[in-house]
Amino acid sequence: MPDETLAADIDSACRLTGEFTLRSGQVADTYFDKYLFEAQPALLDRVATRMVDLLPEGTELLGGLELGGIPIATMVSAKTRLPALFVRKKAKEYGTAKLAEGPDFSGRRVTIIEDVITTGGAVRDATRALREGGAIVEVVVCAIDRSPEGENPLADVGLEVRAVLTRAQLDAAQSSTVE
Ligand SMILES: O=P(O)(O)OC[C@H]1O[C@H](OP(=O)(O)OP(=O)(O)O)[C@H](O)[C@@H]1O
Ligand SMILES: O=C(O)c1cc(=O)[nH]c(=O)[nH]1
């Protein structure tokens, strides 16, 4: 069943306005604070439910990206019973010294789970690292895709982006509630 009010509910939970420096160095007047929906179990559950439908067939592992992708991947993992991988930005410098925590992923089909995509930089870095470790990575499923409309920011690394919500959908939901 479609979740008709998801865009409006996510938008009102996590849209912030002001001046924000993004991960990429870009400066934006809008920021989607994903933790404001991830911290609410009902909203996190609704996003994860939509993600389950977007997972490509053959997914063997869910690669949640530090930090914001990890709670989402955990919720999708609980729903699907697919194991999760917790992918750090940088390998740990002691102990197991792993970049991706969880099961062995070499030769396995990993679908990346991310919170927000702006330029795709964080996903690109993780994709390269997982591929270097032998993973098959073809699709990223994200909660919010705020990259420029009509372009795939990850085409250069051959990654398909599947988004629960796009910036355009959030903007439309916002304008329909601000009258
Ligand atoms: O597509 P990009 O231009 O790379 O930007 C999006 C990335 O930036 C944020 O990461 P940040 O390091 O702020 O996030 P965290 O709070 O999840 O650690 C966000 O969670 C994405 O990972
Ligand atoms: O590009 C980013 O760093 C970014 C944008 C955004 O809207 N939300 C977020 O958590 N990160």
mmCIF file with all atom_site columns, C-alpha atoms and ligand atoms in Angstrom:
data_model
loop_
_atom_site.group_PDB
_atom_site.id
_atom_site.type_symbol
_atom_site.label_atom_id
_atom_site.label_alt_id
_atom_site.label_comp_id
_atom_site.label_asym_id
_atom_site.label_entity_id
_atom_site.label_seq_id
_atom_site.pdbx_PDB_ins_code
_atom_site.Cartn_x
_atom_site.Cartn_y
_atom_site.Cartn_z
_atom_site.occupancy
_atom_site.B_iso_or_equiv
_atom_site.pdbx_formal_charge
_atom_site.auth_seq_id
_atom_site.auth_comp_id
_atom_site.auth_asym_id
_atom_site.auth_atom_id
_atom_site.pdbx_PDB_model_num
ATOM   1   C CA  . MET A 1 1   ? 0.000  0.000   0.000   1.00 0.00 ? 1   MET A CA  1
ATOM   2   C CA  . PRO A 1 2   ? 1.492  3.399   -0.916  1.00 0.00 ? 2   PRO A CA  1
ATOM   3   C CA  . ASP A 1 3   ? 2.471  5.593   2.012   1.00 0.00 ? 3   ASP A CA  1
ATOM   4   C CA  . GLU A 1 4   ? 0.835  8.777   0.753   1.00 0.00 ? 4   GLU A CA  1
ATOM   5   C CA  . THR A 1 5   ? 1.961  11.063  3.544   1.00 0.00 ? 5   THR A CA  1
ATOM   6   C CA  . LEU A 1 6   ? 5.555  9.875   3.880   1.00 0.00 ? 6   LEU A CA  1
ATOM   7   C CA  . ALA A 1 7   ? 7.085  12.798  1.958   1.00 0.00 ? 7   ALA A CA  1
ATOM   8   C CA  . ALA A 1 8   ? 5.194  15.390  4.004   1.00 0.00 ? 8   ALA A CA  1
ATOM   9   C CA  . ASP A 1 9   ? 5.972  13.642  7.276   1.00 0.00 ? 9   ASP A CA  1
ATOM   10  C CA  . ILE A 1 10  ? 9.682  13.268  6.511   1.00 0.00 ? 10  ILE A CA  1
ATOM   11  C CA  . ASP A 1 11  ? 9.869  16.828  5.263   1.00 0.00 ? 11  ASP A CA  1
ATOM   12  C CA  . SER A 1 12  ? 8.275  18.259  8.355   1.00 0.00 ? 12  SER A CA  1
ATOM   13  C CA  . ALA A 1 13  ? 10.421 16.099  10.633  1.00 0.00 ? 13  ALA A CA  1
ATOM   14  C CA  . CYS A 1 14  ? 13.802 16.866  9.144   1.00 0.00 ? 14  CYS A CA  1
ATOM   15  C CA  . ARG A 1 15  ? 13.907 19.896  6.803   1.00 0.00 ? 15  ARG A CA  1
ATOM   16  C CA  . LEU A 1 16  ? 16.022 22.678  8.273   1.00 0.00 ? 16  LEU A CA  1
ATOM   17  C CA  . THR A 1 17  ? 16.661 26.070  6.749   1.00 0.00 ? 17  THR A CA  1
ATOM   18  C CA  . GLY A 1 18  ? 19.674 28.290  7.278   1.00 0.00 ? 18  GLY A CA  1
ATOM   19  C CA  . GLU A 1 19  ? 23.217 28.107  5.990   1.00 0.00 ? 19  GLU A CA  1
ATOM   20  C CA  . PHE A 1 20  ? 24.792 24.674  5.989   1.00 0.00 ? 20  PHE A CA  1
ATOM   21  C CA  . THR A 1 21  ? 28.134 23.435  4.772   1.00 0.00 ? 21  THR A CA  1
ATOM   22  C CA  . LEU A 1 22  ? 27.611 19.985  3.332   1.00 0.00 ? 22  LEU A CA  1
ATOM   23  C CA  . ARG A 1 23  ? 29.982 17.016  3.264   1.00 0.00 ? 23  ARG A CA  1
ATOM   24  C CA  . SER A 1 24  ? 31.007 17.940  -0.256  1.00 0.00 ? 24  SER A CA  1
ATOM   25  C CA  . GLY A 1 25  ? 31.907 21.490  0.770   1.00 0.00 ? 25  GLY A CA  1
ATOM   26  C CA  . GLN A 1 26  ? 28.859 22.895  -0.993  1.00 0.00 ? 26  GLN A CA  1
ATOM   27  C CA  . VAL A 1 27  ? 26.934 25.509  0.958   1.00 0.00 ? 27  VAL A CA  1
ATOM   28  C CA  . ALA A 1 28  ? 23.159 25.051  0.991   1.00 0.00 ? 28  ALA A CA  1
ATOM   29  C CA  . ASP A 1 29  ? 20.200 26.867  2.474   1.00 0.00 ? 29  ASP A CA  1
ATOM   30  C CA  . THR A 1 30  ? 18.388 23.593  3.179   1.00 0.00 ? 30  THR A CA  1
ATOM   31  C CA  . TYR A 1 31  ? 19.514 20.580  5.167   1.00 0.00 ? 31  TYR A CA  1
ATOM   32  C CA  . PHE A 1 32  ? 17.651 17.334  5.741   1.00 0.00 ? 32  PHE A CA  1
ATOM   33  C CA  . ASP A 1 33  ? 18.660 16.209  9.218   1.00 0.00 ? 33  ASP A CA  1
ATOM   34  C CA  . LYS A 1 34  ? 18.140 12.484  8.795   1.00 0.00 ? 34  LYS A CA  1
ATOM   35  C CA  . TYR A 1 35  ? 18.633 11.809  12.490  1.00 0.00 ? 35  TYR A CA  1
ATOM   36  C CA  . LEU A 1 36  ? 15.377 13.631  13.160  1.00 0.00 ? 36  LEU A CA  1
ATOM   37  C CA  . PHE A 1 37  ? 13.467 10.897  11.333  1.00 0.00 ? 37  PHE A CA  1
ATOM   38  C CA  . GLU A 1 38  ? 15.802 8.027   12.221  1.00 0.00 ? 38  GLU A CA  1
ATOM   39  C CA  . ALA A 1 39  ? 15.322 8.765   15.914  1.00 0.00 ? 39  ALA A CA  1
ATOM   40  C CA  . GLN A 1 40  ? 11.555 8.287   15.549  1.00 0.00 ? 40  GLN A CA  1
ATOM   41  C CA  . PRO A 1 41  ? 10.836 4.566   15.296  1.00 0.00 ? 41  PRO A CA  1
ATOM   42  C CA  . ALA A 1 42  ? 7.554  4.946   13.406  1.00 0.00 ? 42  ALA A CA  1
ATOM   43  C CA  . LEU A 1 43  ? 9.119  7.176   10.737  1.00 0.00 ? 43  LEU A CA  1
ATOM   44  C CA  . LEU A 1 44  ? 12.235 5.013   10.461  1.00 0.00 ? 44  LEU A CA  1
ATOM   45  C CA  . ASP A 1 45  ? 9.979  1.994   10.042  1.00 0.00 ? 45  ASP A CA  1
ATOM   46  C CA  . ARG A 1 46  ? 8.040  3.675   7.212   1.00 0.00 ? 46  ARG A CA  1
ATOM   47  C CA  . VAL A 1 47  ? 11.229 4.595   5.352   1.00 0.00 ? 47  VAL A CA  1
ATOM   48  C CA  . ALA A 1 48  ? 12.608 1.078   5.807   1.00 0.00 ? 48  ALA A CA  1
ATOM   49  C CA  . THR A 1 49  ? 9.345  -0.449  4.579   1.00 0.00 ? 49  THR A CA  1
ATOM   50  C CA  . ARG A 1 50  ? 9.640  1.519   1.331   1.00 0.00 ? 50  ARG A CA  1
ATOM   51  C CA  . MET A 1 51  ? 13.278 0.489   1.023   1.00 0.00 ? 51  MET A CA  1
ATOM   52  C CA  . VAL A 1 52  ? 12.385 -3.184  1.222   1.00 0.00 ? 52  VAL A CA  1
ATOM   53  C CA  . ASP A 1 53  ? 10.347 -2.711  -1.985  1.00 0.00 ? 53  ASP A CA  1
ATOM   54  C CA  . LEU A 1 54  ? 13.290 -0.979  -3.675  1.00 0.00 ? 54  LEU A CA  1
ATOM   55  C CA  . LEU A 1 55  ? 15.889 -3.670  -2.946  1.00 0.00 ? 55  LEU A CA  1
ATOM   56  C CA  . PRO A 1 56  ? 17.157 -5.342  -6.081  1.00 0.00 ? 56  PRO A CA  1
ATOM   57  C CA  . GLU A 1 57  ? 16.592 -9.047  -6.438  1.00 0.00 ? 57  GLU A CA  1
ATOM   58  C CA  . GLY A 1 58  ? 19.617 -11.049 -5.435  1.00 0.00 ? 58  GLY A CA  1
ATOM   59  C CA  . THR A 1 59  ? 20.723 -8.713  -2.634  1.00 0.00 ? 59  THR A CA  1
ATOM   60  C CA  . GLU A 1 60  ? 22.771 -10.752 -0.180  1.00 0.00 ? 60  GLU A CA  1
ATOM   61  C CA  . LEU A 1 61  ? 23.979 -8.070  2.215   1.00 0.00 ? 61  LEU A CA  1
ATOM   62  C CA  . LEU A 1 62  ? 22.780 -4.595  3.199   1.00 0.00 ? 62  LEU A CA  1
ATOM   63  C CA  . GLY A 1 63  ? 25.690 -2.182  3.430   1.00 0.00 ? 63  GLY A CA  1
ATOM   64  C CA  . GLY A 1 64  ? 24.710 0.639   5.766   1.00 0.00 ? 64  GLY A CA  1
ATOM   65  C CA  . LEU A 1 65  ? 27.061 3.625   5.609   1.00 0.00 ? 65  LEU A CA  1
ATOM   66  C CA  . GLU A 1 66  ? 28.379 5.281   8.775   1.00 0.00 ? 66  GLU A CA  1
ATOM   67  C CA  . LEU A 1 67  ? 26.645 6.917   10.490  1.00 0.00 ? 67  LEU A CA  1
ATOM   68  C CA  . GLY A 1 68  ? 23.208 7.744   9.224   1.00 0.00 ? 68  GLY A CA  1
ATOM   69  C CA  . GLY A 1 69  ? 22.903 4.716   6.928   1.00 0.00 ? 69  GLY A CA  1
ATOM   70  C CA  . ILE A 1 70  ? 23.420 2.277   9.775   1.00 0.00 ? 70  ILE A CA  1
ATOM   71  C CA  . PRO A 1 71  ? 20.116 2.586   11.670  1.00 0.00 ? 71  PRO A CA  1
ATOM   72  C CA  . ILE A 1 72  ? 18.254 2.368   8.364   1.00 0.00 ? 72  ILE A CA  1
ATOM   73  C CA  . ALA A 1 73  ? 20.178 -0.719  7.237   1.00 0.00 ? 73  ALA A CA  1
ATOM   74  C CA  . THR A 1 74  ? 19.521 -2.323  10.619  1.00 0.00 ? 74  THR A CA  1
ATOM   75  C CA  . MET A 1 75  ? 15.785 -1.748  10.286  1.00 0.00 ? 75  MET A CA  1
ATOM   76  C CA  . VAL A 1 76  ? 15.735 -3.071  6.696   1.00 0.00 ? 76  VAL A CA  1
ATOM   77  C CA  . SER A 1 77  ? 17.774 -6.066  7.856   1.00 0.00 ? 77  SER A CA  1
ATOM   78  C CA  . ALA A 1 78  ? 15.266 -6.795  10.607  1.00 0.00 ? 78  ALA A CA  1
ATOM   79  C CA  . LYS A 1 79  ? 12.413 -6.668  8.087   1.00 0.00 ? 79  LYS A CA  1
ATOM   80  C CA  . THR A 1 80  ? 14.045 -8.779  5.379   1.00 0.00 ? 80  THR A CA  1
ATOM   81  C CA  . ARG A 1 81  ? 16.297 -11.027 7.495   1.00 0.00 ? 81  ARG A CA  1
ATOM   82  C CA  . LEU A 1 82  ? 19.126 -10.124 5.115   1.00 0.00 ? 82  LEU A CA  1
ATOM   83  C CA  . PRO A 1 83  ? 22.355 -9.621  7.057   1.00 0.00 ? 83  PRO A CA  1
ATOM   84  C CA  . ALA A 1 84  ? 23.776 -6.138  7.390   1.00 0.00 ? 84  ALA A CA  1
ATOM   85  C CA  . LEU A 1 85  ? 27.273 -4.772  6.918   1.00 0.00 ? 85  LEU A CA  1
ATOM   86  C CA  . PHE A 1 86  ? 28.216 -1.655  8.838   1.00 0.00 ? 86  PHE A CA  1
ATOM   87  C CA  . VAL A 1 87  ? 30.519 0.321   6.589   1.00 0.00 ? 87  VAL A CA  1
ATOM   88  C CA  . ARG A 1 88  ? 32.872 2.761   8.273   1.00 0.00 ? 88  ARG A CA  1
ATOM   89  C CA  . LYS A 1 89  ? 34.188 5.932   6.639   1.00 0.00 ? 89  LYS A CA  1
ATOM   90  C CA  . LYS A 1 90  ? 37.682 4.741   7.526   1.00 0.00 ? 90  LYS A CA  1
ATOM   91  C CA  . ALA A 1 91  ? 38.946 1.366   8.653   1.00 0.00 ? 91  ALA A CA  1
ATOM   92  C CA  . LYS A 1 92  ? 39.415 0.974   12.385  1.00 0.00 ? 92  LYS A CA  1
ATOM   93  C CA  . GLU A 1 93  ? 43.047 1.342   13.360  1.00 0.00 ? 93  GLU A CA  1
ATOM   94  C CA  . TYR A 1 94  ? 43.124 -1.440  15.959  1.00 0.00 ? 94  TYR A CA  1
ATOM   95  C CA  . GLY A 1 95  ? 41.385 -4.715  16.748  1.00 0.00 ? 95  GLY A CA  1
ATOM   96  C CA  . THR A 1 96  ? 40.062 -6.278  13.534  1.00 0.00 ? 96  THR A CA  1
ATOM   97  C CA  . ALA A 1 97  ? 41.025 -3.124  11.563  1.00 0.00 ? 97  ALA A CA  1
ATOM   98  C CA  . LYS A 1 98  ? 37.956 -3.554  9.367   1.00 0.00 ? 98  LYS A CA  1
ATOM   99  C CA  . LEU A 1 99  ? 36.310 -0.984  7.143   1.00 0.00 ? 99  LEU A CA  1
ATOM   100 C CA  . ALA A 1 100 ? 33.091 -2.988  6.918   1.00 0.00 ? 100 ALA A CA  1
ATOM   101 C CA  . GLU A 1 101 ? 31.911 -4.684  10.097  1.00 0.00 ? 101 GLU A CA  1
ATOM   102 C CA  . GLY A 1 102 ? 29.884 -7.853  9.862   1.00 0.00 ? 102 GLY A CA  1
ATOM   103 C CA  . PRO A 1 103 ? 30.073 -10.938 7.666   1.00 0.00 ? 103 PRO A CA  1
ATOM   104 C CA  . ASP A 1 104 ? 32.614 -11.624 4.950   1.00 0.00 ? 104 ASP A CA  1
ATOM   105 C CA  . PHE A 1 105 ? 31.444 -9.810  1.824   1.00 0.00 ? 105 PHE A CA  1
ATOM   106 C CA  . SER A 1 106 ? 33.914 -10.977 -0.803  1.00 0.00 ? 106 SER A CA  1
ATOM   107 C CA  . GLY A 1 107 ? 32.057 -12.281 -3.850  1.00 0.00 ? 107 GLY A CA  1
ATOM   108 C CA  . ARG A 1 108 ? 28.700 -11.266 -2.351  1.00 0.00 ? 108 ARG A CA  1
ATOM   109 C CA  . ARG A 1 109 ? 26.082 -8.911  -3.739  1.00 0.00 ? 109 ARG A CA  1
ATOM   110 C CA  . VAL A 1 110 ? 25.928 -5.858  -1.468  1.00 0.00 ? 110 VAL A CA  1
ATOM   111 C CA  . THR A 1 111 ? 23.186 -3.251  -1.805  1.00 0.00 ? 111 THR A CA  1
ATOM   112 C CA  . ILE A 1 112 ? 24.267 0.007   -0.217  1.00 0.00 ? 112 ILE A CA  1
ATOM   113 C CA  . ILE A 1 113 ? 21.830 1.648   2.190   1.00 0.00 ? 113 ILE A CA  1
ATOM   114 C CA  . GLU A 1 114 ? 22.328 5.381   2.610   1.00 0.00 ? 114 GLU A CA  1
ATOM   115 C CA  . ASP A 1 115 ? 20.471 8.206   4.267   1.00 0.00 ? 115 ASP A CA  1
ATOM   116 C CA  . VAL A 1 116 ? 21.057 11.216  1.978   1.00 0.00 ? 116 VAL A CA  1
ATOM   117 C CA  . ILE A 1 117 ? 22.750 11.571  -1.405  1.00 0.00 ? 117 ILE A CA  1
ATOM   118 C CA  . THR A 1 118 ? 23.887 15.027  -2.491  1.00 0.00 ? 118 THR A CA  1
ATOM   119 C CA  . THR A 1 119 ? 26.906 14.603  -4.800  1.00 0.00 ? 119 THR A CA  1
ATOM   120 C CA  . GLY A 1 120 ? 27.212 10.852  -4.242  1.00 0.00 ? 120 GLY A CA  1
ATOM   121 C CA  . GLY A 1 121 ? 30.711 11.253  -2.807  1.00 0.00 ? 121 GLY A CA  1
ATOM   122 C CA  . ALA A 1 122 ? 30.203 9.162   0.332   1.00 0.00 ? 122 ALA A CA  1
ATOM   123 C CA  . VAL A 1 123 ? 28.513 6.376   -1.612  1.00 0.00 ? 123 VAL A CA  1
ATOM   124 C CA  . ARG A 1 124 ? 31.238 6.468   -4.287  1.00 0.00 ? 124 ARG A CA  1
ATOM   125 C CA  . ASP A 1 125 ? 33.976 6.061   -1.661  1.00 0.00 ? 125 ASP A CA  1
ATOM   126 C CA  . ALA A 1 126 ? 32.165 3.158   0.001   1.00 0.00 ? 126 ALA A CA  1
ATOM   127 C CA  . THR A 1 127 ? 31.451 1.484   -3.337  1.00 0.00 ? 127 THR A CA  1
ATOM   128 C CA  . ARG A 1 128 ? 35.098 1.609   -4.328  1.00 0.00 ? 128 ARG A CA  1
ATOM   129 C CA  . ALA A 1 129 ? 36.223 0.233   -0.975  1.00 0.00 ? 129 ALA A CA  1
ATOM   130 C CA  . LEU A 1 130 ? 33.691 -2.605  -1.001  1.00 0.00 ? 130 LEU A CA  1
ATOM   131 C CA  . ARG A 1 131 ? 34.548 -3.495  -4.592  1.00 0.00 ? 131 ARG A CA  1
ATOM   132 C CA  . GLU A 1 132 ? 38.247 -3.545  -3.695  1.00 0.00 ? 132 GLU A CA  1
ATOM   133 C CA  . GLY A 1 133 ? 37.302 -6.108  -1.056  1.00 0.00 ? 133 GLY A CA  1
ATOM   134 C CA  . GLY A 1 134 ? 35.585 -8.234  -3.715  1.00 0.00 ? 134 GLY A CA  1
ATOM   135 C CA  . ALA A 1 135 ? 31.953 -7.195  -3.235  1.00 0.00 ? 135 ALA A CA  1
ATOM   136 C CA  . ILE A 1 136 ? 29.515 -6.911  -6.127  1.00 0.00 ? 136 ILE A CA  1
ATOM   137 C CA  . VAL A 1 137 ? 27.939 -3.463  -5.730  1.00 0.00 ? 137 VAL A CA  1
ATOM   138 C CA  . GLU A 1 138 ? 25.402 -2.299  -8.299  1.00 0.00 ? 138 GLU A CA  1
ATOM   139 C CA  . VAL A 1 139 ? 22.627 -0.427  -6.484  1.00 0.00 ? 139 VAL A CA  1
ATOM   140 C CA  . VAL A 1 140 ? 22.314 2.102   -3.684  1.00 0.00 ? 140 VAL A CA  1
ATOM   141 C CA  . VAL A 1 141 ? 18.981 2.559   -1.956  1.00 0.00 ? 141 VAL A CA  1
ATOM   142 C CA  . CYS A 1 142 ? 18.745 5.890   -0.156  1.00 0.00 ? 142 CYS A CA  1
ATOM   143 C CA  . ALA A 1 143 ? 16.139 7.637   1.943   1.00 0.00 ? 143 ALA A CA  1
ATOM   144 C CA  . ILE A 1 144 ? 16.584 11.100  0.378   1.00 0.00 ? 144 ILE A CA  1
ATOM   145 C CA  . ASP A 1 145 ? 18.150 11.859  -2.996  1.00 0.00 ? 145 ASP A CA  1
ATOM   146 C CA  . ARG A 1 146 ? 18.824 15.587  -3.138  1.00 0.00 ? 146 ARG A CA  1
ATOM   147 C CA  . SER A 1 147 ? 21.164 15.403  -6.111  1.00 0.00 ? 147 SER A CA  1
ATOM   148 C CA  . PRO A 1 148 ? 20.259 17.463  -9.219  1.00 0.00 ? 148 PRO A CA  1
ATOM   149 C CA  . GLU A 1 149 ? 17.103 16.094  -10.818 1.00 0.00 ? 149 GLU A CA  1
ATOM   150 C CA  . GLY A 1 150 ? 17.409 13.913  -13.887 1.00 0.00 ? 150 GLY A CA  1
ATOM   151 C CA  . GLU A 1 151 ? 21.088 13.075  -13.357 1.00 0.00 ? 151 GLU A CA  1
ATOM   152 C CA  . ASN A 1 152 ? 22.586 9.982   -11.807 1.00 0.00 ? 152 ASN A CA  1
ATOM   153 C CA  . PRO A 1 153 ? 25.427 11.280  -9.605  1.00 0.00 ? 153 PRO A CA  1
ATOM   154 C CA  . LEU A 1 154 ? 26.892 7.771   -9.438  1.00 0.00 ? 154 LEU A CA  1
ATOM   155 C CA  . ALA A 1 155 ? 26.794 6.884   -13.121 1.00 0.00 ? 155 ALA A CA  1
ATOM   156 C CA  . ASP A 1 156 ? 30.594 7.206   -13.250 1.00 0.00 ? 156 ASP A CA  1
ATOM   157 C CA  . VAL A 1 157 ? 30.933 4.171   -10.962 1.00 0.00 ? 157 VAL A CA  1
ATOM   158 C CA  . GLY A 1 158 ? 28.099 2.265   -12.619 1.00 0.00 ? 158 GLY A CA  1
ATOM   159 C CA  . LEU A 1 159 ? 25.784 2.471   -9.649  1.00 0.00 ? 159 LEU A CA  1
ATOM   160 C CA  . GLU A 1 160 ? 22.014 2.717   -9.887  1.00 0.00 ? 160 GLU A CA  1
ATOM   161 C CA  . VAL A 1 161 ? 20.356 5.045   -7.361  1.00 0.00 ? 161 VAL A CA  1
ATOM   162 C CA  . ARG A 1 162 ? 16.947 4.073   -5.979  1.00 0.00 ? 162 ARG A CA  1
ATOM   163 C CA  . ALA A 1 163 ? 15.455 6.665   -3.664  1.00 0.00 ? 163 ALA A CA  1
ATOM   164 C CA  . VAL A 1 164 ? 12.551 6.525   -1.248  1.00 0.00 ? 164 VAL A CA  1
ATOM   165 C CA  . LEU A 1 165 ? 12.161 10.311  -1.670  1.00 0.00 ? 165 LEU A CA  1
ATOM   166 C CA  . THR A 1 166 ? 13.688 12.877  -3.985  1.00 0.00 ? 166 THR A CA  1
ATOM   167 C CA  . ARG A 1 167 ? 14.309 16.528  -3.309  1.00 0.00 ? 167 ARG A CA  1
ATOM   168 C CA  . ALA A 1 168 ? 11.503 17.366  -5.756  1.00 0.00 ? 168 ALA A CA  1
ATOM   169 C CA  . GLN A 1 169 ? 9.039  15.183  -3.847  1.00 0.00 ? 169 GLN A CA  1
ATOM   170 C CA  . LEU A 1 170 ? 10.039 16.787  -0.556  1.00 0.00 ? 170 LEU A CA  1
ATOM   171 C CA  . ASP A 1 171 ? 9.710  20.260  -2.038  1.00 0.00 ? 171 ASP A CA  1
ATOM   172 C CA  . ALA A 1 172 ? 6.260  19.405  -3.396  1.00 0.00 ? 172 ALA A CA  1
ATOM   173 C CA  . ALA A 1 173 ? 5.200  17.975  -0.029  1.00 0.00 ? 173 ALA A CA  1
ATOM   174 C CA  . GLN A 1 174 ? 6.442  21.093  1.700   1.00 0.00 ? 174 GLN A CA  1
ATOM   175 C CA  . SER A 1 175 ? 4.609  23.458  -0.609  1.00 0.00 ? 175 SER A CA  1
ATOM   176 C CA  . SER A 1 176 ? 1.387  21.464  -0.247  1.00 0.00 ? 176 SER A CA  1
ATOM   177 C CA  . THR A 1 177 ? 1.500  21.843  3.551   1.00 0.00 ? 177 THR A CA  1
ATOM   178 C CA  . VAL A 1 178 ? 2.635  25.501  3.626   1.00 0.00 ? 178 VAL A CA  1
ATOM   179 C CA  . GLU A 1 179 ? -0.417 27.394  2.401   1.00 0.00 ? 179 GLU A CA  1
HETATM 180 O O1  . LIG B 2 .   ? 26.411 12.649  -1.447  1.00 0.00 ? 1   LIG B O1  1
HETATM 181 P P1  . LIG B 2 .   ? 27.424 13.425  -0.650  1.00 0.00 ? 1   LIG B P1  1
HETATM 182 O O2  . LIG B 2 .   ? 27.805 14.716  -1.266  1.00 0.00 ? 1   LIG B O2  1
HETATM 183 O O3  . LIG B 2 .   ? 28.600 12.575  -0.242  1.00 0.00 ? 1   LIG B O3  1
HETATM 184 O O4  . LIG B 2 .   ? 26.691 13.850  0.685   1.00 0.00 ? 1   LIG B O4  1
HETATM 185 C C1  . LIG B 2 .   ? 25.859 13.007  1.418   1.00 0.00 ? 1   LIG B C1  1
HETATM 186 C C2  . LIG B 2 .   ? 26.626 12.399  2.565   1.00 0.00 ? 1   LIG B C2  1
HETATM 187 O O5  . LIG B 2 .   ? 26.861 13.428  3.522   1.00 0.00 ? 1   LIG B O5  1
HETATM 188 C C3  . LIG B 2 .   ? 26.338 13.054  4.776   1.00 0.00 ? 1   LIG B C3  1
HETATM 189 O O6  . LIG B 2 .   ? 27.389 12.437  5.428   1.00 0.00 ? 1   LIG B O6  1
HETATM 190 P P2  . LIG B 2 .   ? 27.993 12.861  6.814   1.00 0.00 ? 1   LIG B P2  1
HETATM 191 O O7  . LIG B 2 .   ? 29.421 12.503  6.781   1.00 0.00 ? 1   LIG B O7  1
HETATM 192 O O8  . LIG B 2 .   ? 27.592 14.238  7.154   1.00 0.00 ? 1   LIG B O8  1
HETATM 193 O O9  . LIG B 2 .   ? 27.144 11.905  7.673   1.00 0.00 ? 1   LIG B O9  1
HETATM 194 P P3  . LIG B 2 .   ? 26.895 11.045  8.891   1.00 0.00 ? 1   LIG B P3  1
HETATM 195 O O10 . LIG B 2 .   ? 26.189 11.963  9.855   1.00 0.00 ? 1   LIG B O10 1
HETATM 196 O O11 . LIG B 2 .   ? 25.984 9.995   8.317   1.00 0.00 ? 1   LIG B O11 1
HETATM 197 O O12 . LIG B 2 .   ? 28.166 10.491  9.404   1.00 0.00 ? 1   LIG B O12 1
HETATM 198 C C4  . LIG B 2 .   ? 25.240 12.091  4.416   1.00 0.00 ? 1   LIG B C4  1
HETATM 199 O O13 . LIG B 2 .   ? 24.939 11.237  5.482   1.00 0.00 ? 1   LIG B O13 1
HETATM 200 C C5  . LIG B 2 .   ? 25.809 11.333  3.248   1.00 0.00 ? 1   LIG B C5  1
HETATM 201 O O14 . LIG B 2 .   ? 26.632 10.269  3.646   1.00 0.00 ? 1   LIG B O14 1
HETATM 202 O O1  . LIG B 2 .   ? 25.313 16.706  1.705   1.00 0.00 ? 2   LIG B O1  1
HETATM 203 C C1  . LIG B 2 .   ? 25.282 16.572  2.938   1.00 0.00 ? 2   LIG B C1  1
HETATM 204 O O2  . LIG B 2 .   ? 26.283 16.550  3.669   1.00 0.00 ? 2   LIG B O2  1
HETATM 205 C C2  . LIG B 2 .   ? 23.951 16.416  3.603   1.00 0.00 ? 2   LIG B C2  1
HETATM 206 C C3  . LIG B 2 .   ? 22.838 17.022  3.115   1.00 0.00 ? 2   LIG B C3  1
HETATM 207 C C4  . LIG B 2 .   ? 21.640 16.864  3.813   1.00 0.00 ? 2   LIG B C4  1
HETATM 208 O O3  . LIG B 2 .   ? 20.579 17.393  3.437   1.00 0.00 ? 2   LIG B O3  1
HETATM 209 N N1  . LIG B 2 .   ? 21.605 16.108  4.927   1.00 0.00 ? 2   LIG B N1  1
HETATM 210 C C5  . LIG B 2 .   ? 22.699 15.522  5.380   1.00 0.00 ? 2   LIG B C5  1
HETATM 211 O O4  . LIG B 2 .   ? 22.631 14.829  6.406   1.00 0.00 ? 2   LIG B O4  1
HETATM 212 N N2  . LIG B 2 .   ? 23.864 15.659  4.722   1.00 0.00 ? 2   LIG B N2  1
#
